């Protein structure tokens, strides 16, 4: 029987990061995938990033994970979203050549030492005495490991719906995992159902682009990874078109054939990602909805029509698509569908992603009720790190919600659970002014180095840049300008606002109508890169707000990080209602802060808990 | 404190009364009450039904304590959300004490002060501000204070704050929708429209903040100084208002030398009345000290009543009194002795004095009425409006107001900053009521906008 330290079940976005991290941290690691040619496959839209998500990608990069570097090597269009709404909510988004993305990821994994990719399906997880022992494969072979990470996405008991037709499947073209689902249940994991959907893929050659509005990316494009020097791939265009009243007519007339509206689908779908039939019904006043036509890969004729996810029957899909401008003669390569799948309510795991039921068993990705590649990858990375740390008998790593979006996501999931597929939004992060995508390196590179995942040269590059930023901030704070003839002339020449009194350049820069420009006012900037200049500017301009939030975080920290033993007997605490005691027992919060975010917990209950923790500490002391 | 035992207490004030009520709350309420209570007519089932009134006898080992009415309230339909019972006895202290003792013998524990309310709060039946209202209600010193406390308990302030919260949640949903869904086709409201919503929230906050002044009066009472030149009838007025001969009244000017304080309730407000030495221009030493104190009292009082004498001509001393009055937070001018021949020439058309005759008891009701209106005007409160009485609330509300201001100011710089201001304000509201709103904002976004890929 082959022995590993860590086994990762699944080679999706969570699985790839998990396997890479675990192997890099020195654990003998196996990654299982039933079909090796589907590693890092993008099941849905061919894009990475967006608000909240791009921050996660940058955090993965700062910790030493893969996603940012891989999209930089495979991206065919890069855009900055929210440019005018402020630096904290600015977000990168890239169109991926999905085939190249898969290829690049596979290549990295193939070259990763300690990592063995095995083409097989996991059927069973073996545990003994509440501890993982290993797994059983579809061919009956057994593999041993003390840690197992399950990252099986939408595959557990997956059921695909197109119209009234149902086919078991993990996603189009892949079989579902049913044995594994039963095995998890046997281990005492509670599974529930969720649902998500995807649009049909259209044939590029059947689309009439002449009438459609092309969409370009930024120039120059901004990479995701802090360590990417240059983006190499030529840009591809997306196109914009619209549904119309005729489209909606066709859809409305076929609702009786929709599994969603006839009640066939039981799983809860994401509200932020409704199907086109959902939109037509829920927003009857809208006579059209936009559709972005996104290329899937240069090597493929497939086009992803973003905006019309559907589970209507294939013939209806074709009918309504052909009412759309530019798509009159469109051919469908693969029809759209909805998938229903099992997920494990994430209150069953600790913020380390280890399950509460079985030691050494970790869950990451869509199995935890999330949706999205970035969300999956962020969890995969943390699960990989923590499985490896468990093998090496090191303290687990948890990321705090005041430090990272990954931390926000995992805290939300493990504390509140989720009733619908969970997607990251910037509005979920109460500290978002300090958790920007520009400063993920400042927030996390130190951690990446400490745990051993971020290579030293990358860390040093970060350090060097950080010093430059600090230097520039210092310079701008020191340099004074006075309203003398010379300065006034320079300001006028560059069309910049006047000053009446002597001020530091930093103070001047804080005015809303001033931005850094490369002119004499701001001193010699030649030794600073554009990124350094931008980040120094953000730091100065937003200093007040950032300080405010930092102060707030500091104030919270004292209470926030008070540890709570997981073995605590809540029903024995006098004053706690039975209901809350049960909740606390189920969630097993690891810190006082986490306890305070449990739904339904009252300030009074918290003070009782606090008193209990304090008296216990005194007794122990 | 434990939640798993059953507590009991006498719920009505100690003293002779028609009725006295004992309250029980906790898991074993029913069991305990059934051990001591024998209903008059035989029960159809084994136990008392919930929310029914039963008549019968309460007994201990030595015999019948009293004929009583008992009502059992099954959880969660009770004040504490626990199993509860109430026993109405005759109001004698001896009977009540014996009844309570009997229930304690049967397994209940004496409740700590405020424990019923604490349980209602712990069990989530009322929010923090409502619990505070209950405490205020119990401690209310006057009718007006009781009224304000009752409104707080009913969630009056919570409902006011909810209106503000709705505005903020709406604004934040707009801001967040445009931030988190930048690629979507919907239009969120313009910055100007959003600022308008925030302006409305500001108005609400301001009126709550203003109500604190009168809220403070309601709870802590207001200080009311009576000033005037010697012999205008200040001491007579004080005595008339408190219906008691507290301050010495003589026909000699300069009778009152020091401050005389008297507590009373006027128009539903707890009031401290302060009689002062008469102000005039050439005092001797003792008088001078008295006048100094009078001026100080006028300065720190919440309201000042200045008396003028109808039977004498306007003079320099009156002038001084009027000047002092004008500096008061709430000024009330009164002309006394209107029963005598009128010689006074009122010099200031901008102030309309009230006519009064303490001697004939004419105009006292009018004076009371105007004290009341003047107070509620100052706090800008109508009879229906809840008022802020606690400093905890005041502090929170001040912060909310300034957060909203920030949100407005920063709209132009970037929506993320404006959102941060609204967010902070909502965080403060959460502190006030203890609820969560993140999900609410996302729900709002999904309800209002058509979103999705
Ligand atoms: C139809 C559909 C629509 C979607 N729509 C959206 C959307 O609109 N927006 C969005 O953000 N996200 C969407 N997604 C979700 C997105 O694809 C996932 O969130 C993301 O890929 C999850 O990553 P993961 O690593 O958890 O799982 P996946 O990427 O699904 O990877 C699962 C991996 O596990 C492997 N596996 C499964 N069972 C076993 C087993 N027993 N043994 C070994 N290996 C196994 C699979 O082969 C696969 O490699 C959609 C997914 C689907 C299928
Ligand atoms: N006719 C008439 N006499 C009044 C009235 N009110 C008070 N007096 C008389 O006025 C005299 C002075 O009354 P006080 O109440 O002692 O007056 P005061 O303002 O307190 O005087 P000092 O303490 O000396 O400043 C007494 O003789 C009262 O009886 C009134 O309304 N009409
Ligand atoms: Mg007097």
mmCIF file of N, CA and C in Angstrom, chain A residues 387-464:
data_model
loop_
_atom_site.group_PDB
_atom_site.id
_atom_site.type_symbol
_atom_site.label_atom_id
_atom_site.label_comp_id
_atom_site.label_asym_id
_atom_site.label_seq_id
_atom_site.Cartn_x
_atom_site.Cartn_y
_atom_site.Cartn_z
ATOM 1 N N UNK A 387 -2.828 21.209 6.251
ATOM 2 C CA UNK A 387 -2.600 19.763 6.249
ATOM 3 C C UNK A 387 -1.099 19.519 6.436
ATOM 4 N N UNK A 388 -0.292 20.260 5.691
ATOM 5 C CA UNK A 388 1.158 20.080 5.792
ATOM 6 C C UNK A 388 1.643 20.428 7.199
ATOM 7 N N UNK A 389 1.109 21.484 7.757
ATOM 8 C CA UNK A 389 1.548 21.876 9.103
ATOM 9 C C UNK A 389 1.134 20.846 10.141
ATOM 10 N N UNK A 390 0.009 20.204 9.889
ATOM 11 C CA UNK A 390 -0.417 19.167 10.817
ATOM 12 C C UNK A 390 0.543 17.977 10.747
ATOM 13 N N UNK A 391 0.891 17.610 9.508
ATOM 14 C CA UNK A 391 1.842 16.507 9.335
ATOM 15 C C UNK A 391 3.152 16.843 10.040
ATOM 16 N N UNK A 392 3.591 18.089 9.899
ATOM 17 C CA UNK A 392 4.869 18.509 10.491
ATOM 18 C C UNK A 392 4.719 18.928 11.956
ATOM 19 N N UNK A 393 3.516 18.710 12.482
ATOM 20 C CA UNK A 393 3.239 19.051 13.877
ATOM 21 C C UNK A 393 3.532 20.496 14.215
ATOM 22 N N UNK A 394 3.065 21.373 13.343
ATOM 23 C CA UNK A 394 3.212 22.814 13.604
ATOM 24 C C UNK A 394 1.837 23.419 13.885
ATOM 25 N N UNK A 395 1.854 24.560 14.561
ATOM 26 C CA UNK A 395 0.622 25.319 14.812
ATOM 27 C C UNK A 395 -0.125 25.561 13.506
ATOM 28 N N UNK A 396 -1.450 25.399 13.490
ATOM 29 C CA UNK A 396 -2.175 25.692 12.241
ATOM 30 C C UNK A 396 -2.150 27.185 11.919
ATOM 31 N N UNK A 397 -2.345 27.492 10.643
ATOM 32 C CA UNK A 397 -2.401 28.888 10.215
ATOM 33 C C UNK A 397 -3.873 29.285 10.055
ATOM 34 N N UNK A 398 -4.279 30.350 10.753
ATOM 35 C CA UNK A 398 -5.598 30.903 10.448
ATOM 36 C C UNK A 398 -5.388 32.347 10.028
ATOM 37 N N UNK A 399 -6.167 32.778 9.061
ATOM 38 C CA UNK A 399 -6.026 34.147 8.568
ATOM 39 C C UNK A 399 -7.149 34.974 9.160
ATOM 40 N N UNK A 400 -6.789 36.131 9.673
ATOM 41 C CA UNK A 400 -7.785 36.948 10.342
ATOM 42 C C UNK A 400 -8.582 37.795 9.369
ATOM 43 N N UNK A 401 -9.841 38.086 9.739
ATOM 44 C CA UNK A 401 -10.682 38.837 8.816
ATOM 45 C C UNK A 401 -10.289 40.312 8.721
ATOM 46 N N UNK A 402 -9.455 40.784 9.600
ATOM 47 C CA UNK A 402 -8.997 42.168 9.458
ATOM 48 C C UNK A 402 -7.728 42.231 8.612
ATOM 49 N N UNK A 403 -7.229 41.080 8.193
ATOM 50 C CA UNK A 403 -5.982 41.038 7.432
ATOM 51 C C UNK A 403 -6.179 40.583 5.993
ATOM 52 N N UNK A 404 -7.224 39.801 5.724
ATOM 53 C CA UNK A 404 -7.336 39.260 4.375
ATOM 54 C C UNK A 404 -8.768 38.891 4.020
ATOM 55 N N UNK A 405 -9.049 38.914 2.738
ATOM 56 C CA UNK A 405 -10.337 38.454 2.233
ATOM 57 C C UNK A 405 -10.493 36.955 2.443
ATOM 58 N N UNK A 406 -9.383 36.218 2.329
ATOM 59 C CA UNK A 406 -9.476 34.779 2.581
ATOM 60 C C UNK A 406 -9.958 34.576 4.014
ATOM 61 N N UNK A 407 -9.444 35.398 4.921
ATOM 62 C CA UNK A 407 -9.858 35.321 6.325
ATOM 63 C C UNK A 407 -11.334 35.658 6.502
ATOM 64 N N UNK A 408 -11.810 36.680 5.791
ATOM 65 C CA UNK A 408 -13.224 37.052 5.864
ATOM 66 C C UNK A 408 -14.082 35.880 5.413
ATOM 67 N N UNK A 409 -13.694 35.307 4.277
ATOM 68 C CA UNK A 409 -14.476 34.202 3.700
ATOM 69 C C UNK A 409 -14.552 33.033 4.681
ATOM 70 N N UNK A 410 -13.414 32.643 5.197
ATOM 71 C CA UNK A 410 -13.402 31.454 6.050
ATOM 72 C C UNK A 410 -14.098 31.731 7.383
ATOM 73 N N UNK A 411 -13.949 32.939 7.890
ATOM 74 C CA UNK A 411 -14.654 33.291 9.128
ATOM 75 C C UNK A 411 -16.169 33.284 8.901
ATOM 76 N N UNK A 412 -16.611 33.893 7.803
ATOM 77 C CA UNK A 412 -18.042 33.875 7.476
ATOM 78 C C UNK A 412 -18.550 32.439 7.383
ATOM 79 N N UNK A 413 -17.845 31.626 6.630
ATOM 80 C CA UNK A 413 -18.321 30.262 6.372
ATOM 81 C C UNK A 413 -18.377 29.443 7.651
ATOM 82 N N UNK A 414 -17.295 29.490 8.419
ATOM 83 C CA UNK A 414 -17.222 28.596 9.568
ATOM 84 C C UNK A 414 -18.056 29.112 10.736
ATOM 85 N N UNK A 415 -18.367 30.403 10.736
ATOM 86 C CA UNK A 415 -19.138 30.964 11.843
ATOM 87 C C UNK A 415 -20.632 30.990 11.542
ATOM 88 N N UNK A 416 -20.974 31.360 10.325
ATOM 89 C CA UNK A 416 -22.388 31.530 9.992
ATOM 90 C C UNK A 416 -22.936 30.426 9.104
ATOM 91 N N UNK A 417 -22.053 29.680 8.459
ATOM 92 C CA UNK A 417 -22.533 28.722 7.468
ATOM 93 C C UNK A 417 -23.054 29.480 6.268
ATOM 94 N N UNK A 418 -23.692 28.797 5.321
ATOM 95 C CA UNK A 418 -24.253 29.529 4.189
ATOM 96 C C UNK A 418 -25.511 28.839 3.688
ATOM 97 N N UNK A 419 -26.452 29.658 3.224
ATOM 98 C CA UNK A 419 -27.718 29.109 2.730
ATOM 99 C C UNK A 419 -27.770 29.105 1.215
ATOM 100 N N UNK A 420 -26.794 29.726 0.576
ATOM 101 C CA UNK A 420 -26.739 29.759 -0.883
ATOM 102 C C UNK A 420 -25.260 29.715 -1.257
ATOM 103 N N UNK A 421 -24.931 29.415 -2.523
ATOM 104 C CA UNK A 421 -23.509 29.426 -2.891
ATOM 105 C C UNK A 421 -22.870 30.754 -2.486
ATOM 106 N N UNK A 422 -21.791 30.696 -1.720
ATOM 107 C CA UNK A 422 -21.170 31.896 -1.148
ATOM 108 C C UNK A 422 -20.151 32.466 -2.116
ATOM 109 N N UNK A 423 -20.302 33.731 -2.436
ATOM 110 C CA UNK A 423 -19.328 34.378 -3.302
ATOM 111 C C UNK A 423 -18.760 35.580 -2.562
ATOM 112 N N UNK A 424 -17.516 35.887 -2.826
ATOM 113 C CA UNK A 424 -16.906 37.025 -2.152
ATOM 114 C C UNK A 424 -17.406 38.332 -2.759
ATOM 115 N N UNK A 425 -17.692 39.302 -1.896
ATOM 116 C CA UNK A 425 -17.967 40.677 -2.296
ATOM 117 C C UNK A 425 -17.117 41.570 -1.421
ATOM 118 N N UNK A 426 -16.771 42.733 -1.904
ATOM 119 C CA UNK A 426 -15.978 43.628 -1.036
ATOM 120 C C UNK A 426 -16.820 44.062 0.160
ATOM 121 N N UNK A 427 -18.153 44.067 -0.017
ATOM 122 C CA UNK A 427 -18.998 44.524 1.081
ATOM 123 C C UNK A 427 -19.040 43.524 2.234
ATOM 124 N N UNK A 428 -18.486 42.355 2.042
ATOM 125 C CA UNK A 428 -18.419 41.422 3.163
ATOM 126 C C UNK A 428 -17.269 41.778 4.111
ATOM 127 N N UNK A 429 -16.337 42.605 3.625
ATOM 128 C CA UNK A 429 -15.131 42.887 4.401
ATOM 129 C C UNK A 429 -15.274 44.237 5.092
ATOM 130 N N UNK A 430 -15.478 44.207 6.412
ATOM 131 C CA UNK A 430 -15.680 45.472 7.119
ATOM 132 C C UNK A 430 -14.401 46.296 7.187
ATOM 133 N N UNK A 431 -13.258 45.681 6.934
ATOM 134 C CA UNK A 431 -12.003 46.443 6.995
ATOM 135 C C UNK A 431 -11.431 46.683 5.596
ATOM 136 N N UNK A 432 -12.310 46.882 4.636
ATOM 137 C CA UNK A 432 -11.784 46.830 3.279
ATOM 138 C C UNK A 432 -10.859 47.988 2.924
ATOM 139 N N UNK A 433 -10.943 49.105 3.633
ATOM 140 C CA UNK A 433 -10.042 50.202 3.297
ATOM 141 C C UNK A 433 -8.581 49.827 3.543
ATOM 142 N N UNK A 434 -8.352 48.887 4.461
ATOM 143 C CA UNK A 434 -6.966 48.469 4.693
ATOM 144 C C UNK A 434 -6.647 47.151 3.980
ATOM 145 N N UNK A 435 -7.646 46.524 3.376
ATOM 146 C CA UNK A 435 -7.408 45.247 2.686
ATOM 147 C C UNK A 435 -7.577 45.431 1.191
ATOM 148 N N UNK A 436 -6.681 46.207 0.611
ATOM 149 C CA UNK A 436 -6.825 46.512 -0.811
ATOM 150 C C UNK A 436 -6.073 45.485 -1.641
ATOM 151 N N UNK A 437 -6.413 45.447 -2.942
ATOM 152 C CA UNK A 437 -5.664 44.497 -3.762
ATOM 153 C C UNK A 437 -4.244 44.996 -3.972
ATOM 154 N N UNK A 438 -4.011 46.302 -3.836
ATOM 155 C CA UNK A 438 -2.646 46.785 -4.054
ATOM 156 C C UNK A 438 -1.699 46.370 -2.923
ATOM 157 N N UNK A 439 -2.227 46.159 -1.712
ATOM 158 C CA UNK A 439 -1.312 45.910 -0.595
ATOM 159 C C UNK A 439 -1.385 44.501 -0.019
ATOM 160 N N UNK A 440 -1.864 43.535 -0.800
ATOM 161 C CA UNK A 440 -1.910 42.154 -0.305
ATOM 162 C C UNK A 440 -0.509 41.692 0.076
ATOM 163 N N UNK A 441 0.505 42.176 -0.637
ATOM 164 C CA UNK A 441 1.884 41.772 -0.306
ATOM 165 C C UNK A 441 2.289 42.296 1.077
ATOM 166 N N UNK A 442 1.951 43.561 1.348
ATOM 167 C CA UNK A 442 2.272 44.110 2.665
ATOM 168 C C UNK A 442 1.577 43.308 3.757
ATOM 169 N N UNK A 443 0.373 42.868 3.453
ATOM 170 C CA UNK A 443 -0.395 42.149 4.457
ATOM 171 C C UNK A 443 0.099 40.725 4.677
ATOM 172 N N UNK A 444 0.583 40.074 3.605
ATOM 173 C CA UNK A 444 0.766 38.622 3.717
ATOM 174 C C UNK A 444 2.124 38.042 3.315
ATOM 175 N N UNK A 445 2.993 38.810 2.668
ATOM 176 C CA UNK A 445 4.268 38.207 2.230
ATOM 177 C C UNK A 445 5.083 37.694 3.425
ATOM 178 N N UNK A 446 5.037 38.454 4.511
ATOM 179 C CA UNK A 446 5.727 38.044 5.729
ATOM 180 C C UNK A 446 5.252 36.649 6.167
ATOM 181 N N UNK A 447 3.922 36.458 6.171
ATOM 182 C CA UNK A 447 3.346 35.152 6.529
ATOM 183 C C UNK A 447 3.781 34.086 5.533
ATOM 184 N N UNK A 448 3.749 34.437 4.249
ATOM 185 C CA UNK A 448 4.156 33.489 3.212
ATOM 186 C C UNK A 448 5.568 32.988 3.444
ATOM 187 N N UNK A 449 6.440 33.903 3.804
ATOM 188 C CA UNK A 449 7.842 33.522 4.055
ATOM 189 C C UNK A 449 7.935 32.663 5.310
ATOM 190 N N UNK A 450 7.251 33.093 6.349
ATOM 191 C CA UNK A 450 7.341 32.407 7.632
ATOM 192 C C UNK A 450 6.895 30.954 7.531
ATOM 193 N N UNK A 451 5.809 30.711 6.806
ATOM 194 C CA UNK A 451 5.351 29.323 6.716
ATOM 195 C C UNK A 451 6.164 28.535 5.701
ATOM 196 N N UNK A 452 6.966 29.231 4.903
ATOM 197 C CA UNK A 452 7.872 28.516 4.005
ATOM 198 C C UNK A 452 7.345 28.306 2.605
ATOM 199 N N UNK A 453 6.263 28.992 2.249
ATOM 200 C CA UNK A 453 5.716 28.793 0.913
ATOM 201 C C UNK A 453 6.206 29.854 -0.068
ATOM 202 N N UNK A 454 6.396 31.056 0.412
ATOM 203 C CA UNK A 454 6.879 32.118 -0.477
ATOM 204 C C UNK A 454 8.398 32.031 -0.541
ATOM 205 N N UNK A 455 8.940 31.801 -1.743
ATOM 206 C CA UNK A 455 10.392 31.657 -1.862
ATOM 207 C C UNK A 455 11.105 32.946 -1.457
ATOM 208 N N UNK A 456 12.270 32.784 -0.857
ATOM 209 C CA UNK A 456 13.031 33.921 -0.355
ATOM 210 C C UNK A 456 13.271 35.024 -1.397
ATOM 211 N N UNK A 457 13.672 34.679 -2.636
ATOM 212 C CA UNK A 457 13.917 35.758 -3.609
ATOM 213 C C UNK A 457 12.676 36.614 -3.834
ATOM 214 N N UNK A 458 11.508 35.968 -3.834
ATOM 215 C CA UNK A 458 10.279 36.744 -4.021
ATOM 216 C C UNK A 458 10.051 37.643 -2.805
ATOM 217 N N UNK A 459 10.310 37.097 -1.641
ATOM 218 C CA UNK A 459 10.148 37.898 -0.431
ATOM 219 C C UNK A 459 11.058 39.115 -0.470
ATOM 220 N N UNK A 460 12.305 38.882 -0.886
ATOM 221 C CA UNK A 460 13.255 39.999 -0.932
ATOM 222 C C UNK A 460 12.809 41.056 -1.932
ATOM 223 N N UNK A 461 12.244 40.607 -3.051
ATOM 224 C CA UNK A 461 11.741 41.566 -4.040
ATOM 225 C C UNK A 461 10.625 42.403 -3.429
ATOM 226 N N UNK A 462 9.762 41.731 -2.670
ATOM 227 C CA UNK A 462 8.691 42.453 -1.989
ATOM 228 C C UNK A 462 9.262 43.475 -1.019
ATOM 229 N N UNK A 463 10.225 43.012 -0.223
ATOM 230 C CA UNK A 463 10.833 43.851 0.805
ATOM 231 C C UNK A 463 11.442 45.114 0.183
ATOM 232 N N UNK A 464 12.102 44.902 -0.922
ATOM 233 C CA UNK A 464 12.773 46.014 -1.597
ATOM 234 C C UNK A 464 11.731 47.037 -2.056
#
